[in-house]
Amino acid sequence: MTRLIMTVIGPHWLRTYGIALGMALLLTFTAANGTGSVPLLIRFPYWLILMVFGTLIAQVTGRMLDRFASLNLWQTIAAMIAITTPLICVMVWLVTAAFNSDHALDPARLVRLVEPVLVITVAMAALHVLVNGTPAQSHAFAPDVQTEPGAVFRERLPFKFRHAEIHALEAEDHYLRVHTSAGDTLILMRLYDAIRELDGIEGSQTHRSWWVAKAAVTDTVRTSGRISFTLKGGFNAPVSRGFAKALKTDGWI
């Protein structure tokens, strides 16, 4: 669970939690849900806590579904709504009681939260699918560029691997396993940061933990509804359902 939570702080965290902050500000200044009588300095922290923790619940749930479930787009949204709605209801119930002593932990209040929370969870589920359905990509240089492809990233590799063909990157906790024609090596780096340094090599994120060079793909494998790429060297890289549509549009699948 700790690892799943840590992966939330990934390439899209600024956008996702920036939206949560924006929603908190909107709900604060519109005095949503009858909070107009609550002082501004209390109202903003209240909505900020609800939005941030609600987003965290949605993100962790989405990561769990991506990792452990084989679902299509609409099944993913439905599962997220079914799982996150009761969790967020309980969270709102507890936070509201903490901010306002008049709101005792009455089960009847918990039931009344279901409808308004359901509206929010639908939006959060859609946000998760939107944010996580666009793979990060690297692009080939124009023909007149003389720099070695991925030159900035290559400087981070041990000398043995610097001029090898880069096949794939695989995130392992805080490390990155770099698969090359000379073997593989581990470096301390985030996947998203590495992808930004790989321009010159046409490639795409295929999974939240994988980036693949297009030239390294030798075959596409479909097994029990799941897709993976067979790469040079004989190993497979998974393709998550969230990225499959974009990869198909780009001609990978």
PDB file of C-alpha atoms in Angstrom:
ATOM      1  CA  MET A   1       0.000   0.000   0.000  1.00  0.00           C
ATOM      2  CA  THR A   2       2.860   2.389   0.796  1.00  0.00           C
ATOM      3  CA  ARG A   3       4.297   1.839  -2.670  1.00  0.00           C
ATOM      4  CA  LEU A   4       0.922   2.500  -4.257  1.00  0.00           C
ATOM      5  CA  ILE A   5       0.577   5.769  -2.359  1.00  0.00           C
ATOM      6  CA  MET A   6       4.100   6.820  -3.356  1.00  0.00           C
ATOM      7  CA  THR A   7       3.311   6.284  -7.034  1.00  0.00           C
ATOM      8  CA  VAL A   8       0.577   8.932  -6.767  1.00  0.00           C
ATOM      9  CA  ILE A   9       3.355  11.515  -6.548  1.00  0.00           C
ATOM     10  CA  GLY A  10       4.244  10.920 -10.150  1.00  0.00           C
ATOM     11  CA  PRO A  11       4.423  12.823 -13.433  1.00  0.00           C
ATOM     12  CA  HIS A  12       0.888  14.214 -13.247  1.00  0.00           C
ATOM     13  CA  TRP A  13       0.764  15.103  -9.541  1.00  0.00           C
ATOM     14  CA  LEU A  14       1.051  18.866 -10.091  1.00  0.00           C
ATOM     15  CA  ARG A  15      -1.848  18.947 -12.531  1.00  0.00           C
ATOM     16  CA  THR A  16      -4.040  16.609 -10.477  1.00  0.00           C
ATOM     17  CA  TYR A  17      -3.527  18.282  -7.104  1.00  0.00           C
ATOM     18  CA  GLY A  18      -3.588  21.711  -8.733  1.00  0.00           C
ATOM     19  CA  ILE A  19      -7.125  20.885  -9.829  1.00  0.00           C
ATOM     20  CA  ALA A  20      -7.891  19.788  -6.249  1.00  0.00           C
ATOM     21  CA  LEU A  21      -6.602  23.159  -4.995  1.00  0.00           C
ATOM     22  CA  GLY A  22      -8.680  24.995  -7.590  1.00  0.00           C
ATOM     23  CA  MET A  23     -11.779  23.067  -6.555  1.00  0.00           C
ATOM     24  CA  ALA A  24     -11.106  23.894  -2.892  1.00  0.00           C
ATOM     25  CA  LEU A  25     -10.869  27.599  -3.729  1.00  0.00           C
ATOM     26  CA  LEU A  26     -14.065  27.463  -5.784  1.00  0.00           C
ATOM     27  CA  LEU A  27     -16.013  25.662  -3.055  1.00  0.00           C
ATOM     28  CA  THR A  28     -14.630  28.057  -0.450  1.00  0.00           C
ATOM     29  CA  PHE A  29     -15.617  31.265  -2.210  1.00  0.00           C
ATOM     30  CA  THR A  30     -19.005  29.953  -3.353  1.00  0.00           C
ATOM     31  CA  ALA A  31     -19.710  28.794   0.231  1.00  0.00           C
ATOM     32  CA  ALA A  32     -20.762  25.411  -1.128  1.00  0.00           C
ATOM     33  CA  ASN A  33     -22.942  23.009   0.840  1.00  0.00           C
ATOM     34  CA  GLY A  34     -24.156  25.674   3.265  1.00  0.00           C
ATOM     35  CA  THR A  35     -20.707  26.643   4.567  1.00  0.00           C
ATOM     36  CA  GLY A  36     -21.310  30.385   4.173  1.00  0.00           C
ATOM     37  CA  SER A  37     -21.581  30.913   7.932  1.00  0.00           C
ATOM     38  CA  VAL A  38     -18.171  29.299   8.520  1.00  0.00           C
ATOM     39  CA  PRO A  39     -15.266  31.802   8.743  1.00  0.00           C
ATOM     40  CA  LEU A  40     -13.114  31.935   5.632  1.00  0.00           C
ATOM     41  CA  LEU A  41      -9.951  30.867   7.486  1.00  0.00           C
ATOM     42  CA  ILE A  42     -11.723  27.686   8.569  1.00  0.00           C
ATOM     43  CA  ARG A  43     -13.746  27.137   5.419  1.00  0.00           C
ATOM     44  CA  PHE A  44     -10.703  27.001   3.094  1.00  0.00           C
ATOM     45  CA  PRO A  45      -8.712  24.402   5.102  1.00  0.00           C
ATOM     46  CA  TYR A  46     -11.903  22.345   5.388  1.00  0.00           C
ATOM     47  CA  TRP A  47     -12.462  22.210   1.619  1.00  0.00           C
ATOM     48  CA  LEU A  48      -8.752  21.824   0.895  1.00  0.00           C
ATOM     49  CA  ILE A  49      -8.497  18.760   3.149  1.00  0.00           C
ATOM     50  CA  LEU A  50     -11.598  17.226   1.561  1.00  0.00           C
ATOM     51  CA  MET A  51     -10.364  17.839  -1.997  1.00  0.00           C
ATOM     52  CA  VAL A  52      -6.784  16.658  -1.398  1.00  0.00           C
ATOM     53  CA  PHE A  53      -7.733  13.505   0.508  1.00  0.00           C
ATOM     54  CA  GLY A  54     -10.582  12.794  -1.893  1.00  0.00           C
ATOM     55  CA  THR A  55      -8.148  13.061  -4.797  1.00  0.00           C
ATOM     56  CA  LEU A  56      -5.648  10.835  -2.978  1.00  0.00           C
ATOM     57  CA  ILE A  57      -8.317   8.176  -2.427  1.00  0.00           C
ATOM     58  CA  ALA A  58      -9.295   8.335  -6.099  1.00  0.00           C
ATOM     59  CA  GLN A  59      -5.670   8.168  -7.277  1.00  0.00           C
ATOM     60  CA  VAL A  60      -4.705   5.203  -5.072  1.00  0.00           C
ATOM     61  CA  THR A  61      -7.874   3.368  -6.101  1.00  0.00           C
ATOM     62  CA  GLY A  62      -7.081   4.019  -9.745  1.00  0.00           C
ATOM     63  CA  ARG A  63      -3.514   2.735  -9.343  1.00  0.00           C
ATOM     64  CA  MET A  64      -4.797  -0.438  -7.667  1.00  0.00           C
ATOM     65  CA  LEU A  65      -7.258  -1.039 -10.494  1.00  0.00           C
ATOM     66  CA  ASP A  66      -4.561  -0.412 -13.104  1.00  0.00           C
ATOM     67  CA  ARG A  67      -2.264  -2.922 -11.426  1.00  0.00           C
ATOM     68  CA  PHE A  68      -4.583  -5.706 -10.288  1.00  0.00           C
ATOM     69  CA  ALA A  69      -7.693  -5.551 -12.492  1.00  0.00           C
ATOM     70  CA  SER A  70      -8.263  -6.210 -16.182  1.00  0.00           C
ATOM     71  CA  LEU A  71     -10.959  -3.663 -17.001  1.00  0.00           C
ATOM     72  CA  ASN A  72     -11.942  -1.552 -19.963  1.00  0.00           C
ATOM     73  CA  LEU A  73     -12.451   2.217 -19.743  1.00  0.00           C
ATOM     74  CA  TRP A  74     -16.077   2.185 -18.588  1.00  0.00           C
ATOM     75  CA  GLN A  75     -15.520  -0.702 -16.179  1.00  0.00           C
ATOM     76  CA  THR A  76     -12.626   1.239 -14.643  1.00  0.00           C
ATOM     77  CA  ILE A  77     -14.789   4.327 -14.126  1.00  0.00           C
ATOM     78  CA  ALA A  78     -17.633   2.246 -12.649  1.00  0.00           C
ATOM     79  CA  ALA A  79     -15.278   0.387 -10.306  1.00  0.00           C
ATOM     80  CA  MET A  80     -13.657   3.629  -9.144  1.00  0.00           C
ATOM     81  CA  ILE A  81     -17.054   5.150  -8.369  1.00  0.00           C
ATOM     82  CA  ALA A  82     -18.203   2.039  -6.493  1.00  0.00           C
ATOM     83  CA  ILE A  83     -15.019   1.876  -4.394  1.00  0.00           C
ATOM     84  CA  THR A  84     -14.316   5.549  -3.748  1.00  0.00           C
ATOM     85  CA  THR A  85     -17.847   6.755  -2.963  1.00  0.00           C
ATOM     86  CA  PRO A  86     -18.136   4.981   0.434  1.00  0.00           C
ATOM     87  CA  LEU A  87     -14.516   5.779   1.305  1.00  0.00           C
ATOM     88  CA  ILE A  88     -14.925   9.480   0.544  1.00  0.00           C
ATOM     89  CA  CYS A  89     -18.271   9.559   2.378  1.00  0.00           C
ATOM     90  CA  VAL A  90     -16.577   8.291   5.539  1.00  0.00           C
ATOM     91  CA  MET A  91     -13.709  10.748   5.072  1.00  0.00           C
ATOM     92  CA  VAL A  92     -16.086  13.718   4.676  1.00  0.00           C
ATOM     93  CA  TRP A  93     -18.124  12.529   7.672  1.00  0.00           C
ATOM     94  CA  LEU A  94     -15.033  12.374   9.899  1.00  0.00           C
ATOM     95  CA  VAL A  95     -13.478  15.651   8.687  1.00  0.00           C
ATOM     96  CA  THR A  96     -16.763  17.537   9.081  1.00  0.00           C
ATOM     97  CA  ALA A  97     -17.141  16.256  12.640  1.00  0.00           C
ATOM     98  CA  ALA A  98     -13.551  17.332  13.384  1.00  0.00           C
ATOM     99  CA  PHE A  99     -14.170  20.874  12.098  1.00  0.00           C
ATOM    100  CA  ASN A 100     -17.630  21.301  13.611  1.00  0.00           C
ATOM    101  CA  SER A 101     -18.443  19.827  17.014  1.00  0.00           C
ATOM    102  CA  ASP A 102     -22.158  20.267  16.259  1.00  0.00           C
ATOM    103  CA  HIS A 103     -21.834  17.534  13.638  1.00  0.00           C
ATOM    104  CA  ALA A 104     -21.718  14.445  15.797  1.00  0.00           C
ATOM    105  CA  LEU A 105     -20.750  11.131  14.241  1.00  0.00           C
ATOM    106  CA  ASP A 106     -24.372  10.317  13.477  1.00  0.00           C
ATOM    107  CA  PRO A 107     -24.861   7.457  10.952  1.00  0.00           C
ATOM    108  CA  ALA A 108     -27.848   9.323   9.520  1.00  0.00           C
ATOM    109  CA  ARG A 109     -25.521  12.160   8.459  1.00  0.00           C
ATOM    110  CA  LEU A 110     -23.278   9.625   6.769  1.00  0.00           C
ATOM    111  CA  VAL A 111     -26.158   8.324   4.641  1.00  0.00           C
ATOM    112  CA  ARG A 112     -27.082  11.876   3.572  1.00  0.00           C
ATOM    113  CA  LEU A 113     -23.566  12.387   2.229  1.00  0.00           C
ATOM    114  CA  VAL A 114     -23.894   9.683  -0.421  1.00  0.00           C
ATOM    115  CA  GLU A 115     -25.669  11.799  -3.050  1.00  0.00           C
ATOM    116  CA  PRO A 116     -23.379  14.883  -3.022  1.00  0.00           C
ATOM    117  CA  VAL A 117     -20.244  12.734  -2.715  1.00  0.00           C
ATOM    118  CA  LEU A 118     -21.345  10.585  -5.652  1.00  0.00           C
ATOM    119  CA  VAL A 119     -21.301  13.662  -7.901  1.00  0.00           C
ATOM    120  CA  ILE A 120     -17.729  14.424  -6.836  1.00  0.00           C
ATOM    121  CA  THR A 121     -16.512  10.844  -7.271  1.00  0.00           C
ATOM    122  CA  VAL A 122     -17.861  10.698 -10.819  1.00  0.00           C
ATOM    123  CA  ALA A 123     -15.754  13.779 -11.621  1.00  0.00           C
ATOM    124  CA  MET A 124     -12.689  12.310  -9.877  1.00  0.00           C
ATOM    125  CA  ALA A 125     -13.015   8.999 -11.750  1.00  0.00           C
ATOM    126  CA  ALA A 126     -13.195  10.852 -15.063  1.00  0.00           C
ATOM    127  CA  LEU A 127     -10.188  12.962 -14.039  1.00  0.00           C
ATOM    128  CA  HIS A 128      -8.127   9.883 -13.207  1.00  0.00           C
ATOM    129  CA  VAL A 129      -8.869   8.260 -16.549  1.00  0.00           C
ATOM    130  CA  LEU A 130      -8.147  11.516 -18.425  1.00  0.00           C
ATOM    131  CA  VAL A 131      -4.870  12.264 -16.619  1.00  0.00           C
ATOM    132  CA  ASN A 132      -3.543   8.716 -16.732  1.00  0.00           C
ATOM    133  CA  GLY A 133      -4.718   7.876 -20.249  1.00  0.00           C
ATOM    134  CA  THR A 134      -2.149  10.014 -22.069  1.00  0.00           C
ATOM    135  CA  PRO A 135       1.306   8.412 -22.221  1.00  0.00           C
ATOM    136  CA  ALA A 136       4.439  10.516 -21.959  1.00  0.00           C
ATOM    137  CA  GLN A 137       6.412  10.326 -25.191  1.00  0.00           C
ATOM    138  CA  SER A 138       9.850  11.060 -26.560  1.00  0.00           C
ATOM    139  CA  HIS A 139      10.396  12.110 -30.153  1.00  0.00           C
ATOM    140  CA  ALA A 140      13.022  11.588 -32.834  1.00  0.00           C
ATOM    141  CA  PHE A 141      15.262  14.512 -33.751  1.00  0.00           C
ATOM    142  CA  ALA A 142      14.950  16.219 -37.098  1.00  0.00           C
ATOM    143  CA  PRO A 143      17.360  14.668 -39.652  1.00  0.00           C
ATOM    144  CA  ASP A 144      19.794  17.627 -39.507  1.00  0.00           C
ATOM    145  CA  VAL A 145      20.393  17.318 -35.758  1.00  0.00           C
ATOM    146  CA  GLN A 146      23.800  15.800 -35.053  1.00  0.00           C
ATOM    147  CA  THR A 147      23.408  15.112 -31.317  1.00  0.00           C
ATOM    148  CA  GLU A 148      23.334  11.449 -30.324  1.00  0.00           C
ATOM    149  CA  PRO A 149      19.748  10.376 -29.553  1.00  0.00           C
ATOM    150  CA  GLY A 150      19.012  10.656 -25.837  1.00  0.00           C
ATOM    151  CA  ALA A 151      22.412  12.269 -25.212  1.00  0.00           C
ATOM    152  CA  VAL A 152      21.449  13.965 -21.943  1.00  0.00           C
ATOM    153  CA  PHE A 153      20.037  10.753 -20.482  1.00  0.00           C
ATOM    154  CA  ARG A 154      22.984   8.666 -21.692  1.00  0.00           C
ATOM    155  CA  GLU A 155      25.362  10.727 -19.554  1.00  0.00           C
ATOM    156  CA  ARG A 156      23.630   9.298 -16.483  1.00  0.00           C
ATOM    157  CA  LEU A 157      24.454   5.698 -17.460  1.00  0.00           C
ATOM    158  CA  PRO A 158      27.590   3.721 -16.582  1.00  0.00           C
ATOM    159  CA  PHE A 159      30.168   3.982 -19.386  1.00  0.00           C
ATOM    160  CA  LYS A 160      29.416   0.460 -20.665  1.00  0.00           C
ATOM    161  CA  PHE A 161      25.839   1.446 -21.582  1.00  0.00           C
ATOM    162  CA  ARG A 162      26.249   5.008 -22.861  1.00  0.00           C
ATOM    163  CA  HIS A 163      26.432   4.166 -26.555  1.00  0.00           C
ATOM    164  CA  ALA A 164      24.201   1.086 -26.499  1.00  0.00           C
ATOM    165  CA  GLU A 165      20.766   0.997 -28.104  1.00  0.00           C
ATOM    166  CA  ILE A 166      18.165   1.887 -25.462  1.00  0.00           C
ATOM    167  CA  HIS A 167      15.224  -0.536 -25.600  1.00  0.00           C
ATOM    168  CA  ALA A 168      13.092   0.313 -22.573  1.00  0.00           C
ATOM    169  CA  LEU A 169      12.930   1.937 -19.146  1.00  0.00           C
ATOM    170  CA  GLU A 170      11.249   0.183 -16.223  1.00  0.00           C
ATOM    171  CA  ALA A 171      10.438   1.962 -12.948  1.00  0.00           C
ATOM    172  CA  GLU A 172      11.342   0.026  -9.784  1.00  0.00           C
ATOM    173  CA  ASP A 173      10.406   2.009  -6.663  1.00  0.00           C
ATOM    174  CA  HIS A 174      12.670   5.088  -6.776  1.00  0.00           C
ATOM    175  CA  TYR A 175      15.004   3.492  -9.322  1.00  0.00           C
ATOM    176  CA  LEU A 176      14.896   3.039 -13.062  1.00  0.00           C
ATOM    177  CA  ARG A 177      15.998  -0.138 -14.810  1.00  0.00           C
ATOM    178  CA  VAL A 178      17.415   0.741 -18.217  1.00  0.00           C
ATOM    179  CA  HIS A 179      17.186  -2.092 -20.745  1.00  0.00           C
ATOM    180  CA  THR A 180      19.764  -1.765 -23.528  1.00  0.00           C
ATOM    181  CA  SER A 181      21.487  -3.820 -26.200  1.00  0.00           C
ATOM    182  CA  ALA A 182      24.407  -4.117 -23.753  1.00  0.00           C
ATOM    183  CA  GLY A 183      22.246  -5.468 -20.926  1.00  0.00           C
ATOM    184  CA  ASP A 184      20.417  -3.625 -18.186  1.00  0.00           C
ATOM    185  CA  THR A 185      21.436  -1.297 -15.389  1.00  0.00           C
ATOM    186  CA  LEU A 186      19.791   0.558 -12.488  1.00  0.00           C
ATOM    187  CA  ILE A 187      19.942   4.320 -11.936  1.00  0.00           C
ATOM    188  CA  LEU A 188      18.287   6.567  -9.362  1.00  0.00           C
ATOM    189  CA  MET A 189      15.757   8.561 -11.383  1.00  0.00           C
ATOM    190  CA  ARG A 190      12.027   8.986 -11.938  1.00  0.00           C
ATOM    191  CA  LEU A 191      10.537   7.574 -15.124  1.00  0.00           C
ATOM    192  CA  TYR A 192       8.858  10.809 -16.188  1.00  0.00           C
ATOM    193  CA  ASP A 193      12.068  12.815 -15.758  1.00  0.00           C
ATOM    194  CA  ALA A 194      13.968  10.252 -17.826  1.00  0.00           C
ATOM    195  CA  ILE A 195      11.444  10.372 -20.678  1.00  0.00           C
ATOM    196  CA  ARG A 196      11.959  14.122 -20.938  1.00  0.00           C
ATOM    197  CA  GLU A 197      15.670  13.483 -21.600  1.00  0.00           C
ATOM    198  CA  LEU A 198      15.114  10.852 -24.296  1.00  0.00           C
ATOM    199  CA  ASP A 199      14.240  13.115 -27.208  1.00  0.00           C
ATOM    200  CA  GLY A 200      16.048  11.821 -30.240  1.00  0.00           C
ATOM    201  CA  ILE A 201      14.621   8.349 -29.609  1.00  0.00           C
ATOM    202  CA  GLU A 202      11.040   7.757 -30.726  1.00  0.00           C
ATOM    203  CA  GLY A 203       9.290   6.072 -27.835  1.00  0.00           C
ATOM    204  CA  SER A 204       6.268   6.104 -25.568  1.00  0.00           C
ATOM    205  CA  GLN A 205       5.133   5.215 -22.105  1.00  0.00           C
ATOM    206  CA  THR A 206       3.171   1.969 -22.383  1.00  0.00           C
ATOM    207  CA  HIS A 207       2.372   1.550 -18.689  1.00  0.00           C
ATOM    208  CA  ARG A 208       2.735   3.799 -15.669  1.00  0.00           C
ATOM    209  CA  SER A 209       6.030   1.977 -14.945  1.00  0.00           C
ATOM    210  CA  TRP A 210       7.333   1.474 -18.509  1.00  0.00           C
ATOM    211  CA  TRP A 211       8.670   3.484 -21.440  1.00  0.00           C
ATOM    212  CA  VAL A 212       9.516   1.624 -24.683  1.00  0.00           C
ATOM    213  CA  ALA A 213      11.561   2.653 -27.721  1.00  0.00           C
ATOM    214  CA  LYS A 214       9.462   2.100 -30.836  1.00  0.00           C
ATOM    215  CA  ALA A 215      12.432   0.662 -32.745  1.00  0.00           C
ATOM    216  CA  ALA A 216      12.868  -2.002 -30.037  1.00  0.00           C
ATOM    217  CA  VAL A 217       9.386  -3.505 -30.528  1.00  0.00           C
ATOM    218  CA  THR A 218       9.511  -6.806 -32.423  1.00  0.00           C
ATOM    219  CA  ASP A 219       5.995  -8.120 -31.770  1.00  0.00           C
ATOM    220  CA  THR A 220       2.656  -7.356 -30.117  1.00  0.00           C
ATOM    221  CA  VAL A 221       1.287 -10.082 -27.846  1.00  0.00           C
ATOM    222  CA  ARG A 222      -2.360 -10.420 -26.768  1.00  0.00           C
ATOM    223  CA  THR A 223      -3.074 -12.812 -23.898  1.00  0.00           C
ATOM    224  CA  SER A 224      -6.397 -13.046 -22.018  1.00  0.00           C
ATOM    225  CA  GLY A 225      -7.369  -9.535 -23.043  1.00  0.00           C
ATOM    226  CA  ARG A 226      -3.988  -8.051 -22.044  1.00  0.00           C
ATOM    227  CA  ILE A 227      -1.491  -6.542 -24.461  1.00  0.00           C
ATOM    228  CA  SER A 228       2.294  -6.506 -24.211  1.00  0.00           C
ATOM    229  CA  PHE A 229       5.191  -5.708 -26.536  1.00  0.00           C
ATOM    230  CA  THR A 230       7.988  -8.168 -27.180  1.00  0.00           C
ATOM    231  CA  LEU A 231      11.230  -6.231 -27.378  1.00  0.00           C
ATOM    232  CA  LYS A 232      14.716  -6.857 -28.704  1.00  0.00           C
ATOM    233  CA  GLY A 233      16.442  -9.030 -26.142  1.00  0.00           C
ATOM    234  CA  GLY A 234      13.378 -11.259 -25.802  1.00  0.00           C
ATOM    235  CA  PHE A 235      11.611  -9.638 -22.850  1.00  0.00           C
ATOM    236  CA  ASN A 236       8.091  -8.239 -22.721  1.00  0.00           C
ATOM    237  CA  ALA A 237       6.861  -4.771 -21.734  1.00  0.00           C
ATOM    238  CA  PRO A 238       3.233  -4.467 -20.550  1.00  0.00           C
ATOM    239  CA  VAL A 239       0.687  -2.160 -22.171  1.00  0.00           C
ATOM    240  CA  SER A 240      -1.889  -0.833 -19.705  1.00  0.00           C
ATOM    241  CA  ARG A 241      -5.483  -0.412 -20.817  1.00  0.00           C
ATOM    242  CA  GLY A 242      -5.281   3.291 -19.994  1.00  0.00           C
ATOM    243  CA  PHE A 243      -2.545   3.810 -22.609  1.00  0.00           C
ATOM    244  CA  ALA A 244      -3.678   1.271 -25.206  1.00  0.00           C
ATOM    245  CA  LYS A 245      -6.072   3.617 -27.026  1.00  0.00           C
ATOM    246  CA  ALA A 246      -3.444   6.346 -27.460  1.00  0.00           C
ATOM    247  CA  LEU A 247      -0.858   3.794 -28.610  1.00  0.00           C
ATOM    248  CA  LYS A 248      -3.314   2.384 -31.134  1.00  0.00           C
ATOM    249  CA  THR A 249      -4.007   5.903 -32.443  1.00  0.00           C
ATOM    250  CA  ASP A 250      -0.269   6.463 -32.815  1.00  0.00           C
ATOM    251  CA  GLY A 251       0.134   3.241 -34.793  1.00  0.00           C
ATOM    252  CA  TRP A 252       1.905   1.147 -32.160  1.00  0.00           C
ATOM    253  CA  ILE A 253      -0.825  -1.479 -31.977  1.00  0.00           C
TER     254      ILE A 253
END
